[in-house]
XYZ file of C-alpha atoms in Angstrom:
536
model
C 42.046 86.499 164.611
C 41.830 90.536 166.283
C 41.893 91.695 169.639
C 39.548 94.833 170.431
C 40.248 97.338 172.311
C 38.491 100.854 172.958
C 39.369 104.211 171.502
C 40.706 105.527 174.553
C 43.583 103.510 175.061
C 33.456 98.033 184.093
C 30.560 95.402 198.502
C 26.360 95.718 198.261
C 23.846 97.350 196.449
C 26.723 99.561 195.020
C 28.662 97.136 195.086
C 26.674 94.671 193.802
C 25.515 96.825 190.800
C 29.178 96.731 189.951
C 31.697 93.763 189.463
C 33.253 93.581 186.365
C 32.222 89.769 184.724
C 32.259 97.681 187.384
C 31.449 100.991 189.765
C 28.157 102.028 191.607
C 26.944 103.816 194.658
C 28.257 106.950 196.139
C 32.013 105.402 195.648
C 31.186 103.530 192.615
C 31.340 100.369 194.107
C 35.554 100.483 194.762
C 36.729 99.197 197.885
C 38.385 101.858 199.570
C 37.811 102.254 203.471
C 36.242 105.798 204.343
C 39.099 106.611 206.564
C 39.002 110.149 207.388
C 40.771 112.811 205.744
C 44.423 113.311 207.497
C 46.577 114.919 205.344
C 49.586 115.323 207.818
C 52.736 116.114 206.446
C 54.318 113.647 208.697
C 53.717 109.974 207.796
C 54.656 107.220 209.819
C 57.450 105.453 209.434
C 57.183 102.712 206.448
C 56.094 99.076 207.433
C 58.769 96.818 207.405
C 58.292 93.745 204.686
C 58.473 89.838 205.933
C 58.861 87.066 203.803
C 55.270 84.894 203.573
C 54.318 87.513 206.720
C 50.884 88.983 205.553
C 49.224 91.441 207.433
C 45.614 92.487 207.115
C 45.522 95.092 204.598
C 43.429 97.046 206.201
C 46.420 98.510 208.157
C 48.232 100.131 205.003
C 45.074 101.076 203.269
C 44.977 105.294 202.068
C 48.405 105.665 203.627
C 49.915 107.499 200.718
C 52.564 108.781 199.326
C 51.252 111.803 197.777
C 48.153 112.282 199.407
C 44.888 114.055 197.782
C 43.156 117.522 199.479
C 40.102 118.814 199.237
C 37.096 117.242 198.207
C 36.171 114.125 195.820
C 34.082 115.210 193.056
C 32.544 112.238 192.012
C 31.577 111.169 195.695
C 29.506 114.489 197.041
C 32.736 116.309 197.485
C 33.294 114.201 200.352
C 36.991 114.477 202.024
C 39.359 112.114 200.232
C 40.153 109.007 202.600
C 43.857 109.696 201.467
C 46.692 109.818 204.912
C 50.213 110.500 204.460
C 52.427 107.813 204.519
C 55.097 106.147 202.021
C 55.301 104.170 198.935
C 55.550 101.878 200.933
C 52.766 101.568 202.412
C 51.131 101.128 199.176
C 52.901 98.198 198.095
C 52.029 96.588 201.664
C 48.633 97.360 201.099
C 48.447 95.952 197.491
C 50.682 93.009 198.797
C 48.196 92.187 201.623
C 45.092 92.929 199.381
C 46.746 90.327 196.668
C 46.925 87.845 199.745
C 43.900 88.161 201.145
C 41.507 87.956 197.671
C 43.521 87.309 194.493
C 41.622 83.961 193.157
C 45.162 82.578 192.457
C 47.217 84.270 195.505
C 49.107 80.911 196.254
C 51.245 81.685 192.542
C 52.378 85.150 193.456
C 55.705 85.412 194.063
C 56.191 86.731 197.992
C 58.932 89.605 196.355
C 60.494 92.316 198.611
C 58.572 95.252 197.596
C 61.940 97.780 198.482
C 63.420 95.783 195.230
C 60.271 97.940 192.621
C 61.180 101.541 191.886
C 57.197 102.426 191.531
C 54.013 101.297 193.082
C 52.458 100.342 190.187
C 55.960 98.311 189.132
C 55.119 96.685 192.137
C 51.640 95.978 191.161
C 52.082 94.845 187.780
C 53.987 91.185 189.026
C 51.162 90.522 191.839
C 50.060 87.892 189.469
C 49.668 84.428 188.391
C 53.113 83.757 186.000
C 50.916 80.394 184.986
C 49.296 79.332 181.738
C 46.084 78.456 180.453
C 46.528 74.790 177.955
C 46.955 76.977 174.613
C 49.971 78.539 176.296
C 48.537 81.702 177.067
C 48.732 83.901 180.437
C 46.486 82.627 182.657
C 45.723 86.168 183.799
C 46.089 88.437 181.195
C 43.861 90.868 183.210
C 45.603 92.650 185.496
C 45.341 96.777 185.095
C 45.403 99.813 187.007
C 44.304 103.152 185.799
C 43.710 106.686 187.575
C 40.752 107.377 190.154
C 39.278 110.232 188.020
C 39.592 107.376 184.781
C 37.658 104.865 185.983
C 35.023 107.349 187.063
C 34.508 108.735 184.000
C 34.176 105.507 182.043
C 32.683 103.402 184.904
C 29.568 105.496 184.902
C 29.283 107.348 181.215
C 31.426 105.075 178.927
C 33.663 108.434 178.517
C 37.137 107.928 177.543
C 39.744 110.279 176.403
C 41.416 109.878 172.798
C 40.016 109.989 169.213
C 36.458 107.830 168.842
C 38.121 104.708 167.442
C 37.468 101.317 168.512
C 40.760 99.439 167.377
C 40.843 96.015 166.197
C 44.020 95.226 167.200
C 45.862 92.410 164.463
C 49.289 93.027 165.391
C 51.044 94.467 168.181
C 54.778 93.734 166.672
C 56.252 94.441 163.207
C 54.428 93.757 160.795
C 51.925 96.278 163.029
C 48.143 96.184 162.147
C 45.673 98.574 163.967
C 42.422 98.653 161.666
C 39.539 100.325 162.772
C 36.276 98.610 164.282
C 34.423 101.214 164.198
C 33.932 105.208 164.879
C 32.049 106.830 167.253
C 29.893 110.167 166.068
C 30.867 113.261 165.898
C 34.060 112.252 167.515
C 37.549 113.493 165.783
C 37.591 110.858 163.844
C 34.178 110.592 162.416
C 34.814 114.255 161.636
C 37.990 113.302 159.462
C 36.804 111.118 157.199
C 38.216 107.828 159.041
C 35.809 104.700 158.884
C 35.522 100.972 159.585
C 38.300 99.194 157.669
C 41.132 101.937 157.298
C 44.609 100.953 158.820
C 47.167 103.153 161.077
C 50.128 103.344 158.196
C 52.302 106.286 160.381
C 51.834 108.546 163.589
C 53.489 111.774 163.597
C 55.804 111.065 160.619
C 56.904 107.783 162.251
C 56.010 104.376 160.141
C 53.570 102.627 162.108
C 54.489 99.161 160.657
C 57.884 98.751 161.390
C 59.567 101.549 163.199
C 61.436 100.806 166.175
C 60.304 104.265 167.841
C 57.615 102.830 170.097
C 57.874 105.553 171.818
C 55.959 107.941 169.541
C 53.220 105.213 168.737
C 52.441 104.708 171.819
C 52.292 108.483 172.480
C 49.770 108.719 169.193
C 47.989 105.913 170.675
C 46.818 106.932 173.947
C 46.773 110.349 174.071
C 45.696 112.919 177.031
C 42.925 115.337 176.185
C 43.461 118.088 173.525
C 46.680 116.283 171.999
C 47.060 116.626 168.102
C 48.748 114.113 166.486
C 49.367 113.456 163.029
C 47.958 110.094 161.361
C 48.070 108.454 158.068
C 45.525 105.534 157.224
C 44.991 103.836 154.163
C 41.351 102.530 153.553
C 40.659 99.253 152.541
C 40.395 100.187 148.202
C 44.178 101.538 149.595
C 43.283 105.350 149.264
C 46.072 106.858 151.827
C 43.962 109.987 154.788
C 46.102 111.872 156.306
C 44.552 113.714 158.772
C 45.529 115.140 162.370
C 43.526 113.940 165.413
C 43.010 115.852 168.255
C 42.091 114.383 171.026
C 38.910 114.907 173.530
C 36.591 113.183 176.273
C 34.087 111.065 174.327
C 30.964 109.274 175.514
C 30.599 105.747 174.432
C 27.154 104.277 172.220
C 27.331 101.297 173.149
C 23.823 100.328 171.771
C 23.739 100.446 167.816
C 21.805 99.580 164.487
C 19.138 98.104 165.948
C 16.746 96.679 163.134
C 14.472 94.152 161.926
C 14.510 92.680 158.510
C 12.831 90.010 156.865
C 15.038 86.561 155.895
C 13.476 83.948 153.814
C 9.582 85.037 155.199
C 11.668 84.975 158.749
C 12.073 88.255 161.114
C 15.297 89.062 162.277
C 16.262 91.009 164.703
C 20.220 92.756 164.821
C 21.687 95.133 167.413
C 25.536 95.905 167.797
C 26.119 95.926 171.725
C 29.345 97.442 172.525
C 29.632 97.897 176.404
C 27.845 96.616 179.553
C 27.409 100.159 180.795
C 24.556 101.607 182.551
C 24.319 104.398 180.034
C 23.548 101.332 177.501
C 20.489 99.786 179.472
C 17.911 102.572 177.737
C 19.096 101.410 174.762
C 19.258 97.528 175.105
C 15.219 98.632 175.914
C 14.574 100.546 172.937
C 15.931 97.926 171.109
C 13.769 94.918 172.529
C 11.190 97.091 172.916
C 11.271 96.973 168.499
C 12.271 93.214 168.179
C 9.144 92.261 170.576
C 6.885 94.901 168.744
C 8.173 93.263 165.946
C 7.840 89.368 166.764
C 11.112 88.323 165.487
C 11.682 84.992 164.959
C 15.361 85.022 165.411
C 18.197 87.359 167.331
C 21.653 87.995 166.147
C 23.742 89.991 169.001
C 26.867 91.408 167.417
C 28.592 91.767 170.207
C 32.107 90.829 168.413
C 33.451 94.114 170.017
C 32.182 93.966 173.531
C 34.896 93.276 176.019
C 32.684 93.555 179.211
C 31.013 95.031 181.929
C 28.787 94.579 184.861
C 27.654 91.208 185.462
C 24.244 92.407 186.495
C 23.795 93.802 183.212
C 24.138 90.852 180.740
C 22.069 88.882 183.218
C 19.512 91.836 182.776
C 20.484 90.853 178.565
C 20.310 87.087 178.938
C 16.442 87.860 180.326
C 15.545 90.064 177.583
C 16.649 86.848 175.363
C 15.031 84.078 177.349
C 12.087 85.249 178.934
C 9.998 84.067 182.164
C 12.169 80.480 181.116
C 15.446 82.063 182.652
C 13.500 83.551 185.765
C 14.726 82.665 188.864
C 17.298 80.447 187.805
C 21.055 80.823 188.306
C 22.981 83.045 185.638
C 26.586 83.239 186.748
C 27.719 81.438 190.174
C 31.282 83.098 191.653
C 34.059 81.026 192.773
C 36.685 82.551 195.261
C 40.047 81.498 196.527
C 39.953 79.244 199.654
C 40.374 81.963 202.507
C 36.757 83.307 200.605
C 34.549 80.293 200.154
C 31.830 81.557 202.723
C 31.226 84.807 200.437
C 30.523 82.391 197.345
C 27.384 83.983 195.405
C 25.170 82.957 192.087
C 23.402 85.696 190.380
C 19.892 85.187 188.561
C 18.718 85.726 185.050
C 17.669 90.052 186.089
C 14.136 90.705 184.811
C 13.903 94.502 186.264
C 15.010 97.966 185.126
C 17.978 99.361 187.288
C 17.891 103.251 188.117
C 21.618 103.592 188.221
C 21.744 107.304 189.333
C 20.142 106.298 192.806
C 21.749 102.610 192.133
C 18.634 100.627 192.686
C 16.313 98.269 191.175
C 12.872 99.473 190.036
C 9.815 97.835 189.542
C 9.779 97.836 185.770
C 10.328 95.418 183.929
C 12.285 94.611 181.067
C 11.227 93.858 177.224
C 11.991 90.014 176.234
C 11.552 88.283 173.088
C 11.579 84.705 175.086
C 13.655 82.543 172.031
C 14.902 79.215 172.364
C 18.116 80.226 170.446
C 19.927 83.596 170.011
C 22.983 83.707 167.189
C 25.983 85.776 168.782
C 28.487 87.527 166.393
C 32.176 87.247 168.051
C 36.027 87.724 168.062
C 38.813 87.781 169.966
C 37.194 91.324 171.428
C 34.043 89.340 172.854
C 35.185 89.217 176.273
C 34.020 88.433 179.955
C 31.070 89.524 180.696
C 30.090 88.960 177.352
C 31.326 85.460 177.703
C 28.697 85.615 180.852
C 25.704 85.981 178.483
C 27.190 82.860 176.166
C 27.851 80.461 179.159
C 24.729 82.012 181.444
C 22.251 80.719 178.500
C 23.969 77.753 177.609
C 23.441 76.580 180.908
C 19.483 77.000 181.242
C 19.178 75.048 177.676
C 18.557 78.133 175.389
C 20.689 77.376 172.353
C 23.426 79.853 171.306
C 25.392 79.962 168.020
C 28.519 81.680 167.404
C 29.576 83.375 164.206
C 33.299 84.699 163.714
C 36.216 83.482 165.662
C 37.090 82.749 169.329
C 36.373 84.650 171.979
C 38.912 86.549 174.708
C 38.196 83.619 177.112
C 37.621 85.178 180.706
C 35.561 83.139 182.911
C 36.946 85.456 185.352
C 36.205 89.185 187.269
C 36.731 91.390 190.057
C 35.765 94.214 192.135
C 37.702 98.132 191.170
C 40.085 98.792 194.361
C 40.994 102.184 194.939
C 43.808 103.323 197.290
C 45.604 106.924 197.163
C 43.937 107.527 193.824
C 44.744 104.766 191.609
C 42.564 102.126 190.773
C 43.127 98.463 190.828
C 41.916 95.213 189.021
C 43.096 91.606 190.380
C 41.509 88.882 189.564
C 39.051 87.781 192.158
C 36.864 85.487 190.818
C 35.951 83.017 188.431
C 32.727 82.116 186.769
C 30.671 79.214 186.041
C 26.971 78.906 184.925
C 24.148 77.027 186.230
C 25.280 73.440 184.809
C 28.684 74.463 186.453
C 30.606 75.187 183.339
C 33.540 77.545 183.578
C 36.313 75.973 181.470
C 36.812 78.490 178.558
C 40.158 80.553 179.574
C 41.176 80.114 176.049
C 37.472 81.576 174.870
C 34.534 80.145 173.268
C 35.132 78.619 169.678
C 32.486 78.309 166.695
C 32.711 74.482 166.186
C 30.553 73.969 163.365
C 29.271 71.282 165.392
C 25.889 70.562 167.000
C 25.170 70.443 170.575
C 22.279 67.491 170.491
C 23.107 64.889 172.462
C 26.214 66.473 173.843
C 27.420 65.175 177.421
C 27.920 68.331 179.746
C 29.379 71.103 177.905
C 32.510 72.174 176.467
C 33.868 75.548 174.839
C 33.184 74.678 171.835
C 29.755 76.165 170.642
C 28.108 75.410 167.814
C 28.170 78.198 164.966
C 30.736 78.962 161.931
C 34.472 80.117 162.295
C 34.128 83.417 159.638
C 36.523 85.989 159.474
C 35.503 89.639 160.318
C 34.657 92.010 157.754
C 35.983 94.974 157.328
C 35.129 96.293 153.791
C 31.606 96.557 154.697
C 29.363 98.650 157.640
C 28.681 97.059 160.643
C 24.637 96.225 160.304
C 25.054 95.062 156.625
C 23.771 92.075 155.274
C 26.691 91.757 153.087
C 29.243 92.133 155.955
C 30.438 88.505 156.766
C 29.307 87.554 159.869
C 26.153 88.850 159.833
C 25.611 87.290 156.327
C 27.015 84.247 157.818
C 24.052 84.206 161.022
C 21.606 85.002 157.750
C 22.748 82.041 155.795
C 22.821 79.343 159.219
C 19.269 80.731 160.058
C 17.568 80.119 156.765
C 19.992 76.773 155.689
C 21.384 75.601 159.032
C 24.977 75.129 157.312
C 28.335 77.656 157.212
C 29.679 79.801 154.594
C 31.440 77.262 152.616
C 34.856 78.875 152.782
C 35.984 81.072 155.875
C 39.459 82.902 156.081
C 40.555 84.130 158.932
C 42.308 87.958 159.313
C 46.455 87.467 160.199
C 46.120 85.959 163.973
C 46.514 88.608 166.772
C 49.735 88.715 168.779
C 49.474 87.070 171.843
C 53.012 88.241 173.644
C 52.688 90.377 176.857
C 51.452 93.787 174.991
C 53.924 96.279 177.748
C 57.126 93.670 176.163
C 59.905 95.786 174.751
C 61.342 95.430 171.156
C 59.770 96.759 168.914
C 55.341 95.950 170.424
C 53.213 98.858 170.393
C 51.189 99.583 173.942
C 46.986 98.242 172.985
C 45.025 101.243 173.854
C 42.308 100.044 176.138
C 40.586 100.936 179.414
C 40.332 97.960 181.950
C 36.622 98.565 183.587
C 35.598 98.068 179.495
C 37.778 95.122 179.513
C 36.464 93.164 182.471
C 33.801 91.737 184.149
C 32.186 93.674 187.044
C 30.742 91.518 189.697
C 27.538 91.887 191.813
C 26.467 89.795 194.785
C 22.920 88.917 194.756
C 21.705 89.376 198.379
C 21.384 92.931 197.907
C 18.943 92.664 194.680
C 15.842 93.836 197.102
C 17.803 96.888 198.222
């Protein structure tokens, strides 16, 4: 059972082109108050922290420690909102912020923020210290990442390291890092490394059991135009060395779309990677062939997709239903108590979005209109992902799962920026239109049909099948797809299904001896949008 995680370690029409289930408008949808540009070199003196004592955050917001000059590139070279003030007017802000929309504010812990040597240290316990029934974290989901990060993946799906999508086995000794898959003509496709080969060392240190985390991690999530030295050994156990240097890469998060012809039956395949807007031409192109086409059945391998904007896999979940999902409710956001009044449901999306200018269009998209889709997953099938599964369970279209469980985040939130980080706490939570929201430990492949099922559960019909990684995403020997072949011709499983070594579910920044999962948290979310600003 893998994790995935990327290669490089997704307010109003903006805004509600964004929430991940992401960015938009001439901020990218953060919220950040456009307080002018003051960079005097005399801040105020620090706020003064009182137990339970929250004021509105709005008070500490782009007071900074190290304020930003000059002119923001991504937002018309606009004057940074940045002030100078003091660390600790950061924490107050993020303290106050927490307070005022964290879904689960009531479980933070009301700490003096004097007692964290860093702002993000801070940050990083403004959470939930619950867990889900399995005995997970109930919010495994809180990141931060740099201003100039976010923008470049938010928008572009560009990420700095190697072109490797990870799937992550093992995080502790014994260590397994295989790869997903490789992006083109990135430094890795250019080396040799493909789908199935495993990290054995990073710059002469044994990835597998070596106590030096500090190197891995290095290897692992690199800045642009590091080398670093790797050894992988394929899966026929051929050993690559081969140094890695990384650069910025641009996602494809639309791939192998085909149609191919199973027991007199078409079928239609695409790999979706990342709700992005830079994948919405190709999500067309792709229905565009399976309705050209008149497949009779859909498989979505989306067993690597860890997110997105919400608007866009309701835009997906239309391209699979058809005038049936018009109209009706998709997702429905729940907020904490103090938020209740802001409460939105977003429809099934039928129209074209022109991101540059962030607005809808009067196209329309392709659909295929099926009464049942088959959805290839893992542990790496995440959010808003999980929107598309729940969103068409609940208008009665019948989804089947192949592979194992997924992430389990019925959960989102809106990017906050302040004094050029970026933010993600938990906001929301999600149900669909039946008002099913109860899978924080993921959607499973029951083997079990849904006829005559009372309300639903998170179990999901389908087969539990281990993924493959001896053979190329797209092929119909590769297991799960085989698997989807094999229920839509015969209706029954693979009679025997192994499952890879189960992925380690400790806190991934714990010391002794666990590796750091590269990832990038606007891939690894769910991006909300609010649906009053749909006409804009």
């Amino acid at each position: 059972m893998q994790r995935f995680f990327s290669f490089s370690t997704g307010i109003l029409l903006s805004l509600l082109l964004v929430a991940c289930g992401g960015g938009g408008g001439s901020d990218n949808n953060l919220t950040s108050s456009p307080t002018p540009n003051n960079n005097s070199s005399e801040p105020p003196p620090a706020p003064t922290w009182t137990f339970n004592v929250y004021p509105p955050s709005d008070q500490f917001i782009n007071f900074c420690a190290d304020p930003r000059s000059g002119g923001d590139p991504y937002n018309n070279y606009q004057p940074y909102p940045d002030k100078a003030g003091t660390a600790m007017h950061e924490k107050m802000w993020l303290r106050s912020f927490t307070n005022e929309t964290y879904l689960w504010y009531d479980e933070v812990e009301d700490n003096d923020p004097k007692q964290f040597d860093s702002v993000t240290a801070y940050f990083e316990q403004l959470k939930t210290n619950e867990q889900t029934p399995n005995g997970a974290d109930k919010d495994q989901f809180h990141f931060y990442e740099s201003y100039e990060s976010f923008q470049k993946q938010a928008q572009s799906g560009v990420s700095t390291g190697y072109g490797i999508g990870w799937a992550v086995i093992s995080t502790t000794p014994p260590r397994n890092f295989t790869v997903a898959f490789v992006e083109p003509n990135s430094p890795a496709a250019n080396a040799g490394i493909v789908r199935g080969d495993k990290i054995t060392a990073i710059d002469g240190v044994d990835f597998i059991a070596s106590p030096d985390t500090d190197t891995l991690n290095a290897g692992l999530s690199p800045s642009e135009s590091e080398p670093h030295a790797f050894v992988f050994e394929s899966v026929a156990g051929e050993q690559k060395e081969v140094t890695l240097t990384s650069m910025d890469i641009e996602t494809t998060p639309v791939r192998r779309a085909q149609v191919l012809e199973s027991n007199n039956r078409k079928v239609g395949y695409v790999q979706y990677n990342q709700f992005i807007p830079t994948a919405q031409q190709g999500l067309i192109d792709a229905f565009s062939l399976f309705r050209q086409q008149q497949i009779d059945d859909l498989v979505l391998d989306m067993r690597y997709n860890g997110g997105g904007r919400v608007i866009m896999a309701a835009q997906l979940g239309f391209m699979v239903a058809g005038n049936q999902s018009l109209e009706r409710v998709f997702t429905t956001n729940t907020l904490n108590d103090k938020r209740q009044a802001e409460e939105r449901s977003t429809e099934f999306e039928s129209r074209v979005i022109d991101w540059p200018n962030n607005a809808f269009t009067e196209q329309l998209l392709p659909s295929v209109s099926l009464p049942r889709v088959y959805i290839l997953t893992t542990r790496g099938t995440a959010s808003a992902s999980e929107n598309v599964i729940n969103g068409l369970r609940g208008i009665d279209v019948e989804v089947v799962l192949i592979g194992d469980a997924t992430r389990g985040k019925p959960y989102g939130f809106v990017p906050a920026q302040n004094c050029g980080t970026v933010y993600y706490t938990i906001q929301f939570a999600s149900e669909n239109a039946k008002g099913f929201g109860d899978y924080a430990d993921g959607f499973m492949p029951s083997g079990a049909s849904s006829s005559g099922e009372i309300g639903l559960t998170a179990n999901v019909p389908g087969c539990q099948v281990s993924d493959d990684f001896s053979q190329p995403l797209g092929s119909q020997q590769e297991a799960l797809f085989a698997a989807a072949l094999q229920h839509i011709e015969t209706g029954t499983c693979p009679a025997q299904a192994q499952f890879a070594p189960a992925a380690n579910t400790q806190r991934l920044n714990q010391q002794g001896g666990a590796v750091t999962v590269p990832q990038h948290p606007a891939r690894d979310g769910a991006i909300w949008m609010f649906p009053e600003e749909r006409n804009q």
